[in-house]
CSV table of C-alpha atoms and ligand atoms in Angstrom, one decimal:
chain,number,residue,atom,x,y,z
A,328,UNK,CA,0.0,0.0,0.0
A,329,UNK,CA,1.4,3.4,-0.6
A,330,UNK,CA,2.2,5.9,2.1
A,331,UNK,CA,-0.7,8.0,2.1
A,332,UNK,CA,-4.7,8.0,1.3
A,333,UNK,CA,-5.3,8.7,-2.8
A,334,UNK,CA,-8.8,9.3,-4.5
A,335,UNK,CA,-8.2,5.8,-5.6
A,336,UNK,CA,-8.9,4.6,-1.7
A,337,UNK,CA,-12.5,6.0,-2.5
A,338,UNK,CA,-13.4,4.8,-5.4
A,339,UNK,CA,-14.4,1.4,-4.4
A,340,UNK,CA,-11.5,-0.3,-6.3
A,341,UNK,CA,-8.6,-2.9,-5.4
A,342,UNK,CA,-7.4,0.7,-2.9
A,343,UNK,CA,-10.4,0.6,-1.2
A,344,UNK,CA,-10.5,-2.8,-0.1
A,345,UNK,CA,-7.1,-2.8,1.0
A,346,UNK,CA,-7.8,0.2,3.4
A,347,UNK,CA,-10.9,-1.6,4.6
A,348,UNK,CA,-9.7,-5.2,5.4
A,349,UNK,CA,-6.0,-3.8,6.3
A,350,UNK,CA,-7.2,-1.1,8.6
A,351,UNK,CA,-10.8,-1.2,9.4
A,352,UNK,CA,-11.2,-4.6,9.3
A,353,UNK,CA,-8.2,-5.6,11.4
A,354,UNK,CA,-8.8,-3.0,14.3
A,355,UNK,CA,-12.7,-3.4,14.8
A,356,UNK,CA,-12.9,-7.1,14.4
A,357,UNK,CA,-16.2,-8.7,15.0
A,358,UNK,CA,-18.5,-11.1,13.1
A,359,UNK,CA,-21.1,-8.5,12.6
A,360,UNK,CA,-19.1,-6.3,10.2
A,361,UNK,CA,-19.5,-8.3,6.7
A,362,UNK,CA,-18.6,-7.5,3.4
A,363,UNK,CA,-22.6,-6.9,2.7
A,364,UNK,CA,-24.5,-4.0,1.9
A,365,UNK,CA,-26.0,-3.9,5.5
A,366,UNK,CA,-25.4,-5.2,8.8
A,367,UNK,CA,-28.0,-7.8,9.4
A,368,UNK,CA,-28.5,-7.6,13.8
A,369,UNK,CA,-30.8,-8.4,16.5
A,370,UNK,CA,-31.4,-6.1,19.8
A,371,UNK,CA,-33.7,-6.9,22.3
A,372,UNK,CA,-37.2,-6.0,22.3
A,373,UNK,CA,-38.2,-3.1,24.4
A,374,UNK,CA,-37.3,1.0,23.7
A,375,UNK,CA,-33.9,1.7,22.1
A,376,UNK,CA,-32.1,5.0,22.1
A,377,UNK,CA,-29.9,5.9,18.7
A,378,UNK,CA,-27.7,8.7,17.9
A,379,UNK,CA,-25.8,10.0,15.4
A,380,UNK,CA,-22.5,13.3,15.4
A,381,UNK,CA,-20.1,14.2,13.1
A,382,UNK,CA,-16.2,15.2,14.7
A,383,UNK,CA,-14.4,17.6,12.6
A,384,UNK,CA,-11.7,18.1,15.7
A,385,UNK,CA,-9.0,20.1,14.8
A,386,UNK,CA,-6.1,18.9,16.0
A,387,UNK,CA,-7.0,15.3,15.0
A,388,UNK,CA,-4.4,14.3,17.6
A,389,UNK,CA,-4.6,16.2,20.7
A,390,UNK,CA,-3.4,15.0,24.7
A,391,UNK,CA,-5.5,12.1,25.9
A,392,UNK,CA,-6.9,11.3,22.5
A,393,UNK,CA,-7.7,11.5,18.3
A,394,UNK,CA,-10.9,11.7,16.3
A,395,UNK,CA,-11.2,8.1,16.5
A,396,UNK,CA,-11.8,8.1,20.2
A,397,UNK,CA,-13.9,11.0,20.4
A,398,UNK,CA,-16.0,9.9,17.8
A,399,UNK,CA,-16.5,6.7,19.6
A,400,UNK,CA,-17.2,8.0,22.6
A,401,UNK,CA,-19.1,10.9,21.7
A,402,UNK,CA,-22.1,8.4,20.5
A,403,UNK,CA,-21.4,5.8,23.0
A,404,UNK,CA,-22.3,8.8,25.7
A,405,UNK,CA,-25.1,9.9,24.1
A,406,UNK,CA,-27.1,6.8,24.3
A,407,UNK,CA,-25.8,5.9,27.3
A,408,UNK,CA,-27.4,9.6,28.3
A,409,UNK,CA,-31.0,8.1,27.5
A,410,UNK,CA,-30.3,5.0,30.1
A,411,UNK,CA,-29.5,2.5,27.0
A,412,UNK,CA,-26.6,0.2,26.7
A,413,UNK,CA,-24.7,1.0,23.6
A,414,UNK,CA,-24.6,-2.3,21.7
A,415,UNK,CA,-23.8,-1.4,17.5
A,416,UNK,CA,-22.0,2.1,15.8
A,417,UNK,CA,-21.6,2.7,12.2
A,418,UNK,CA,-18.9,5.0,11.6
A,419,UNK,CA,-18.1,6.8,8.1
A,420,UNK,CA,-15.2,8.9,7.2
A,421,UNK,CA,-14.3,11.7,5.0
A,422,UNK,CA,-10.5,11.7,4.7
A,423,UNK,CA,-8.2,14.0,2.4
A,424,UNK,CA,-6.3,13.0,-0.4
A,425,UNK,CA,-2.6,13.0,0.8
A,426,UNK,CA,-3.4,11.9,4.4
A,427,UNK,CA,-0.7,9.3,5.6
A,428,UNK,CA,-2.4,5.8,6.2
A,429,UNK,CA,-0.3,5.6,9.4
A,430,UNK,CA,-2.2,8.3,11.0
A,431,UNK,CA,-5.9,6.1,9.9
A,432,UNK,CA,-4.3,3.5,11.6
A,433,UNK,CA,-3.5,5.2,14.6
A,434,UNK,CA,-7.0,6.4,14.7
A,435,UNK,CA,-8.6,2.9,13.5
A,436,UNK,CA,-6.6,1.6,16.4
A,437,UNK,CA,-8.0,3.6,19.2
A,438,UNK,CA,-11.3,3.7,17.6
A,439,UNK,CA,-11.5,-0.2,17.6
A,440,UNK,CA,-9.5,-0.3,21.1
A,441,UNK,CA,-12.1,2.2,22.6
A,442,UNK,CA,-15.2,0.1,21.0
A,443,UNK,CA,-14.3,-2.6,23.2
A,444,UNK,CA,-13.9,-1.0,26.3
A,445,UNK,CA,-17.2,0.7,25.8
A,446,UNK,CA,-18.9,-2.4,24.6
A,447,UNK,CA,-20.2,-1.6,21.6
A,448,UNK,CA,-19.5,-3.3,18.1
A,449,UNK,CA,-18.4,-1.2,14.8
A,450,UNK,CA,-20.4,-3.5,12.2
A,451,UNK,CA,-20.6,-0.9,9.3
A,452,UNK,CA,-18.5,1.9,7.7
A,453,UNK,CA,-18.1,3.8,4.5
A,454,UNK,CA,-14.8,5.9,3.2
A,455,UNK,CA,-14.7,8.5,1.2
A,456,UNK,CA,-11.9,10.7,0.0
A,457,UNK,CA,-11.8,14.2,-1.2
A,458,UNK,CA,-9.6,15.8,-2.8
A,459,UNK,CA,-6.7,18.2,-1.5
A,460,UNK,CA,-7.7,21.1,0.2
A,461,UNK,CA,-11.8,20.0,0.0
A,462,UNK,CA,-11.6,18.9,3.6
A,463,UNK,CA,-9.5,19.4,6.4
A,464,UNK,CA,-7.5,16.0,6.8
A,465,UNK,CA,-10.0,13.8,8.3
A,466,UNK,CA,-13.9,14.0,9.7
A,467,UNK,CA,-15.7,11.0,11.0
A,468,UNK,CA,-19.4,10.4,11.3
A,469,UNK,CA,-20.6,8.0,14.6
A,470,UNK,CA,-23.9,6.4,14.5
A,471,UNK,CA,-25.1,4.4,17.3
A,472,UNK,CA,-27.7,2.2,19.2
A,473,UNK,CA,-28.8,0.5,22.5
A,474,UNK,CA,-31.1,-0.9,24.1
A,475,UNK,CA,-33.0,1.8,27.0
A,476,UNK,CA,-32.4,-0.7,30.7
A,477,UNK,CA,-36.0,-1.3,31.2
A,478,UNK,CA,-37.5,1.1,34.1
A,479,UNK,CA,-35.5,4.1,33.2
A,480,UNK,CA,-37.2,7.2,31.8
A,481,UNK,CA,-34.8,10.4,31.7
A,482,UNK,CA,-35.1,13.4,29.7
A,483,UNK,CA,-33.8,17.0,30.1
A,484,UNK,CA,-37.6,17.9,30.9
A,485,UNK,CA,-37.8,16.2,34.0
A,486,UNK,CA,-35.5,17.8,36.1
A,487,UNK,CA,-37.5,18.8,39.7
A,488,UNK,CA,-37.6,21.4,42.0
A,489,UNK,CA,-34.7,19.9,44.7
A,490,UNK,CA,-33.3,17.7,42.8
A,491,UNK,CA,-29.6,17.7,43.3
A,492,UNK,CA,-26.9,18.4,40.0
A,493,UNK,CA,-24.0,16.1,40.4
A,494,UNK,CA,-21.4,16.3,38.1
A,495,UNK,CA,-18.7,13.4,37.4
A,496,UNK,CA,-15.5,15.3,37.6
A,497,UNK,CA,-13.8,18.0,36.9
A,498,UNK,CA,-15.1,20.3,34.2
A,499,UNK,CA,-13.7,21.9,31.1
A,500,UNK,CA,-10.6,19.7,30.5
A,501,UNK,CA,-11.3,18.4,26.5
A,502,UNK,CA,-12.0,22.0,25.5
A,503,UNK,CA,-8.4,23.3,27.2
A,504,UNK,CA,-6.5,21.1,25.9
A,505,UNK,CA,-7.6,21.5,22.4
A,506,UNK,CA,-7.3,25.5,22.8
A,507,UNK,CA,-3.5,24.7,23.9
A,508,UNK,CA,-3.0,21.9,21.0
A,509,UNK,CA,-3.4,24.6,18.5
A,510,UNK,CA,-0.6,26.6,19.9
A,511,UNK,CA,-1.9,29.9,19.3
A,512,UNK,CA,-1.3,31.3,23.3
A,513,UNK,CA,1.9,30.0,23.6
A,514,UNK,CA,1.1,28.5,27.1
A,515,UNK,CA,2.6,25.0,28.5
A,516,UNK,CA,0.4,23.5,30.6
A,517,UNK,CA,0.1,19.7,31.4
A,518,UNK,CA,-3.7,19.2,30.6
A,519,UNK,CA,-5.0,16.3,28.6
A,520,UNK,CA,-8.5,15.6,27.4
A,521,UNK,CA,-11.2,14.0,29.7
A,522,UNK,CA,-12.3,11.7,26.9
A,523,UNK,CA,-13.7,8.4,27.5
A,524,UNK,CA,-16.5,6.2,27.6
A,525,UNK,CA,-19.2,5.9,29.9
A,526,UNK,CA,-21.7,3.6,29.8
A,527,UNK,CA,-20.1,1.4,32.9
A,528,UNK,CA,-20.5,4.7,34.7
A,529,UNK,CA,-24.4,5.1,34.2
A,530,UNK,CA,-24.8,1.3,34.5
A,531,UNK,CA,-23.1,1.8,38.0
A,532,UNK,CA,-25.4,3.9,38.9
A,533,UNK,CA,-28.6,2.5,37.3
A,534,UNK,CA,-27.7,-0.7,39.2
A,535,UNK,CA,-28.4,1.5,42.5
A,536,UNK,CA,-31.3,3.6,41.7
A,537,UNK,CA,-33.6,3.8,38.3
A,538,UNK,CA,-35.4,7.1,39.8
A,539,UNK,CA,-32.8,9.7,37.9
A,540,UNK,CA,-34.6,12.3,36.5
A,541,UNK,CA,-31.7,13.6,33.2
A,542,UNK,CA,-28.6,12.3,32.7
A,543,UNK,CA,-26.5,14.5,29.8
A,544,UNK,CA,-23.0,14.5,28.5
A,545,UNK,CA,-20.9,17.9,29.0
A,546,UNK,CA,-19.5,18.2,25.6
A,547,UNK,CA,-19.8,21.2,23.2
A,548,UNK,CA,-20.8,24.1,25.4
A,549,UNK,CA,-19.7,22.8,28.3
A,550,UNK,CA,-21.8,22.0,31.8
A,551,UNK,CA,-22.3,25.3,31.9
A,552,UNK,CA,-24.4,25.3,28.4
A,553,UNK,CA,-26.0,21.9,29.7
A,554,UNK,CA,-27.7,23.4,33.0
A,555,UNK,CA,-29.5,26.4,30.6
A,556,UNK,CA,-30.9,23.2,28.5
A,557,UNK,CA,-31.9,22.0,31.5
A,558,UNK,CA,-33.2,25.1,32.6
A,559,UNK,CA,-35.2,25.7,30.2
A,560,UNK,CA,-36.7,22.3,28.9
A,561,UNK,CA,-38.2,21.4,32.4
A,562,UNK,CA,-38.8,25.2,33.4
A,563,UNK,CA,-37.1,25.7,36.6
A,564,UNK,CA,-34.5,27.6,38.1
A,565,UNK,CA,-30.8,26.2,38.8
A,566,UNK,CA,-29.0,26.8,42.2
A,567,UNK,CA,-25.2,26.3,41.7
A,568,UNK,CA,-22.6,26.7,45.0
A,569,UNK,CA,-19.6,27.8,43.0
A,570,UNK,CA,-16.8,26.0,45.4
A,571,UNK,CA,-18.1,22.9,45.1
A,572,UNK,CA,-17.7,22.8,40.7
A,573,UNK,CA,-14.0,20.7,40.6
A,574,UNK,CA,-11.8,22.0,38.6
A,575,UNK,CA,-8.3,20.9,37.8
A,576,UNK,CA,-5.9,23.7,38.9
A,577,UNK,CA,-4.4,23.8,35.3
A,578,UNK,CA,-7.7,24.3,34.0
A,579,UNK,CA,-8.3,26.9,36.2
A,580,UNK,CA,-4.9,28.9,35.9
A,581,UNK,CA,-5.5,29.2,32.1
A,582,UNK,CA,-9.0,30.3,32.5
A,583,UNK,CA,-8.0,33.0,34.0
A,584,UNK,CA,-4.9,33.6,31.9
A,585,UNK,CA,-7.4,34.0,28.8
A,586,UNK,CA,-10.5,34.8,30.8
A,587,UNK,CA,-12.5,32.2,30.2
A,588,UNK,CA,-15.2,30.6,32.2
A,589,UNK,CA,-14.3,26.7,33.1
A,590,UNK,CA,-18.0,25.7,32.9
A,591,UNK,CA,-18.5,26.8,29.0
A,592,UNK,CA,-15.5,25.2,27.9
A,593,UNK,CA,-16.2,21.0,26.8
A,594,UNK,CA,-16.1,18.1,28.6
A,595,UNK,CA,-16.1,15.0,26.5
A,596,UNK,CA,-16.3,12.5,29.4
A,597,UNK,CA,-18.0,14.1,32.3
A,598,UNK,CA,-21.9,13.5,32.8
A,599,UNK,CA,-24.9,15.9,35.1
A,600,UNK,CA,-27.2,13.7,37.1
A,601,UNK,CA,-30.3,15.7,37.8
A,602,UNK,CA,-31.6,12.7,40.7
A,603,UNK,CA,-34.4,13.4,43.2
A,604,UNK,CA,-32.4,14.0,46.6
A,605,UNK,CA,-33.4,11.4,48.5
A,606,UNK,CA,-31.1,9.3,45.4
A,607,UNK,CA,-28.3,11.8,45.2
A,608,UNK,CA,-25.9,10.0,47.9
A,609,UNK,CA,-26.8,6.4,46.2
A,610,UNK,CA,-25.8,8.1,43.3
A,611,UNK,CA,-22.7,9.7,44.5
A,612,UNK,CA,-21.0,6.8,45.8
A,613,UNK,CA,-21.7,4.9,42.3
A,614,UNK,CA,-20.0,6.8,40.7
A,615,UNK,CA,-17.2,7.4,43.0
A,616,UNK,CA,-16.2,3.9,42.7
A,617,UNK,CA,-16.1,3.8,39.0
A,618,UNK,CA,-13.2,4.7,36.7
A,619,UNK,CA,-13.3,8.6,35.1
A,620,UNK,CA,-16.0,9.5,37.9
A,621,UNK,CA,-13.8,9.2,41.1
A,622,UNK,CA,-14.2,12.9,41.7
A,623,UNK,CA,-18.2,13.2,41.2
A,624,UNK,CA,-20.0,15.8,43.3
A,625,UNK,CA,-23.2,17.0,43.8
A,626,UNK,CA,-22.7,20.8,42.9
A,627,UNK,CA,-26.3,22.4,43.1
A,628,UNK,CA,-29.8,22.1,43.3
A,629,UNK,CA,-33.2,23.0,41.0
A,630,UNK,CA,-35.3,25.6,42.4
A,631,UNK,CA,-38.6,26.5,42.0
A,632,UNK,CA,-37.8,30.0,41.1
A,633,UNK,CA,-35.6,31.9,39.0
A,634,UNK,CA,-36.8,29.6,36.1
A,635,UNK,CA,-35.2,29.1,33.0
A,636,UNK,CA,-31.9,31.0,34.8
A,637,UNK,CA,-28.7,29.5,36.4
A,638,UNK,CA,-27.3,31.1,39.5
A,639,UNK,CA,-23.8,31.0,40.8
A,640,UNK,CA,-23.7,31.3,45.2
A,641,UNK,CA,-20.1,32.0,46.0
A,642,UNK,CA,-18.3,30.9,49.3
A,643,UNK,CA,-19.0,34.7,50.7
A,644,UNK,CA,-22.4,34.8,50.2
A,645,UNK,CA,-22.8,36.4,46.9
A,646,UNK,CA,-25.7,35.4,44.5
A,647,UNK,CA,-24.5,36.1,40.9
A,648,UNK,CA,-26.2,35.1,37.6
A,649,UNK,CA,-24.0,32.4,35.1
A,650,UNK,CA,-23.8,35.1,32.0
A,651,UNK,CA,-24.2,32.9,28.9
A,652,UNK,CA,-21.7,33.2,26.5
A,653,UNK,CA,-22.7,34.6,22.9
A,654,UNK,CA,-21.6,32.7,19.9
A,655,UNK,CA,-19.1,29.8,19.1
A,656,UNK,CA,-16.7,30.1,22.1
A,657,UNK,CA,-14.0,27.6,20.0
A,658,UNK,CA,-14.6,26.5,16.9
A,659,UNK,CA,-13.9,22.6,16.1
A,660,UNK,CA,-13.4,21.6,19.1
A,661,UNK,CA,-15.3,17.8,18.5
B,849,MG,MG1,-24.9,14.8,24.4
């Protein structure tokens, strides 16, 4: 095979194949993925929950991760948001002519290495190339599905007056360390991505208690852009106490450096629990015991008033309202 990805890999030709069995094939292995027109699969009756996001990161490669990770995880997450067990992804790529097949490989690698941590099977995928300059090296599209564990219902319009927010760790690392990947502030700091999957996490917790009210993923926007969904799709009022949001010193010192505010920048591996309170320390300690949710903490509370508005108490006393941010804050950034 030559040394990087030609028009020729997407034209369905001898290339093409070659790519697929010596890349895709090899690294997401699984008797489900045929050389048919469809995947052929079963899932268990009941409700499902399926998904489907496009990554156009940029870097591709960045501390704690690649495309091929976030884009697994990104739709593993977001099923596992609705309660369901991520069982089968699709994934399709649109790759540049000239980009060096070592680099797929890498990303084929943690794709199909992160598939089987989470779970889930790859049993379908489609390649195509453009050519030079018509995309920016490499986007991947994630499609998923699962089965919805039977009992659970959670949506962002449920949230409750005193229900508690727990988040599961600390916020805004994924969108730092892409902001200092692109080296454009010259700052060193030793940040890496949050990315990961987790289903195991929710399952924890499901395992304890069905009565959560929303479960979502903190990724584009940040937790901070979560709680206004929130806010406003169940029509209530959020009460955050601003010493208890974690954030990782490094985060926090290059916040400030650049002025920006830790809860609008992405998370791609932290979840919000919106559970009734008589849940939240069930809840708590679920999490706590799991991997990438060690640090989980309830942070705030839903409140009757001040609907459809977050509000920030700080350690003094002071009541200030979250300011929402206008506009793409980074551009790219999953
Ligand atoms: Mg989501």
């Amino acid at each position: 095979m030559e040394n990087v990805i030609t028009l020729a890999h997407g034209s369905g030709s001898i290339q093409t194949n070659e790519l697929i069995n010596g890349i895709f094939k090899s690294n997401f292995d699984n008797p489900d993925l045929t050389a048919d027109d469809a995947a052929v699969l079963s899932l268990d009756e009941g409700k499902i929950a399926m998904s489907t996001d496009g990554f156009i990161v940029s870097p591709y490669e960045f501390p704690g991760g690649n495309i091929g990770k976030l884009a697994i995880c990104g739709t593993v997450n977001d099923i596992a948001c609705m309660g369901a067990k991520p069982k089968y992804l699709t994934c399709s790529y649109i790759i540049e002519e000239g980009f060096p097949i070592e680099e797929l490989e890498k990303i084929a690698k943690s794709m199909g290495d992160t598939a089987r941590k989470a779970g889930v099977q790859i049993v379908a995928g489609d390649t195509k190339v453009a050519g030079k300059g018509q995309v920016d090296k490499i986007f991947i599209t994630t499609t998923g599905v699962g089965n919805i564990v039977e009992g659970v219902n959670t949506s962002g319009a449920f949230a409750k007056p005193g229900d508690k927010i727990i988040v599961t760790g600390d916020i805004g690392r994924h969108g730092c360390t892409i902001l200092l990947a692109r080296n454009e502030f010259n700052i060193d700091a030793d940040i890496t991505s949050d990315c990961a999957p987790l289903w195991s996490n929710i399952e924890a917790v499901l395992n304890e208690t069905k009565d959560i009210h929303v479960i979502r993923d903190a990724t584009r926007g940040g937790v901070g852009t979560v709680l206004y969904e929130i806010a406003h799709q169940s029509n209530v009022g959020i009460s955050l106490e601003s010493e208890k949001i974690p954030v990782d010193p490094g985060v926090r010192g290059v916040c400030s450096m650049l002025g920006l505010e830790p809860l609008y920048l992405a998370c791609e591996g932290r979840l919000v629990f919106f559970v009734p309170a008589s849940e939240a320390d069930k809840v708590l300690n679920a999490l706590k015991a799991c991997e990438n949710s060690e640090k989980a903490a309830i942070i705030g509370e839903v409140t009757e008033d001040n609907v459809g508005k977050v509000i920030l108490n700080t350690a003094v006393g002071a009541k200030t309202l979250l300011s929402r941010p206008s506009g793409e804050l980074l551009p790219r950034i999953c």
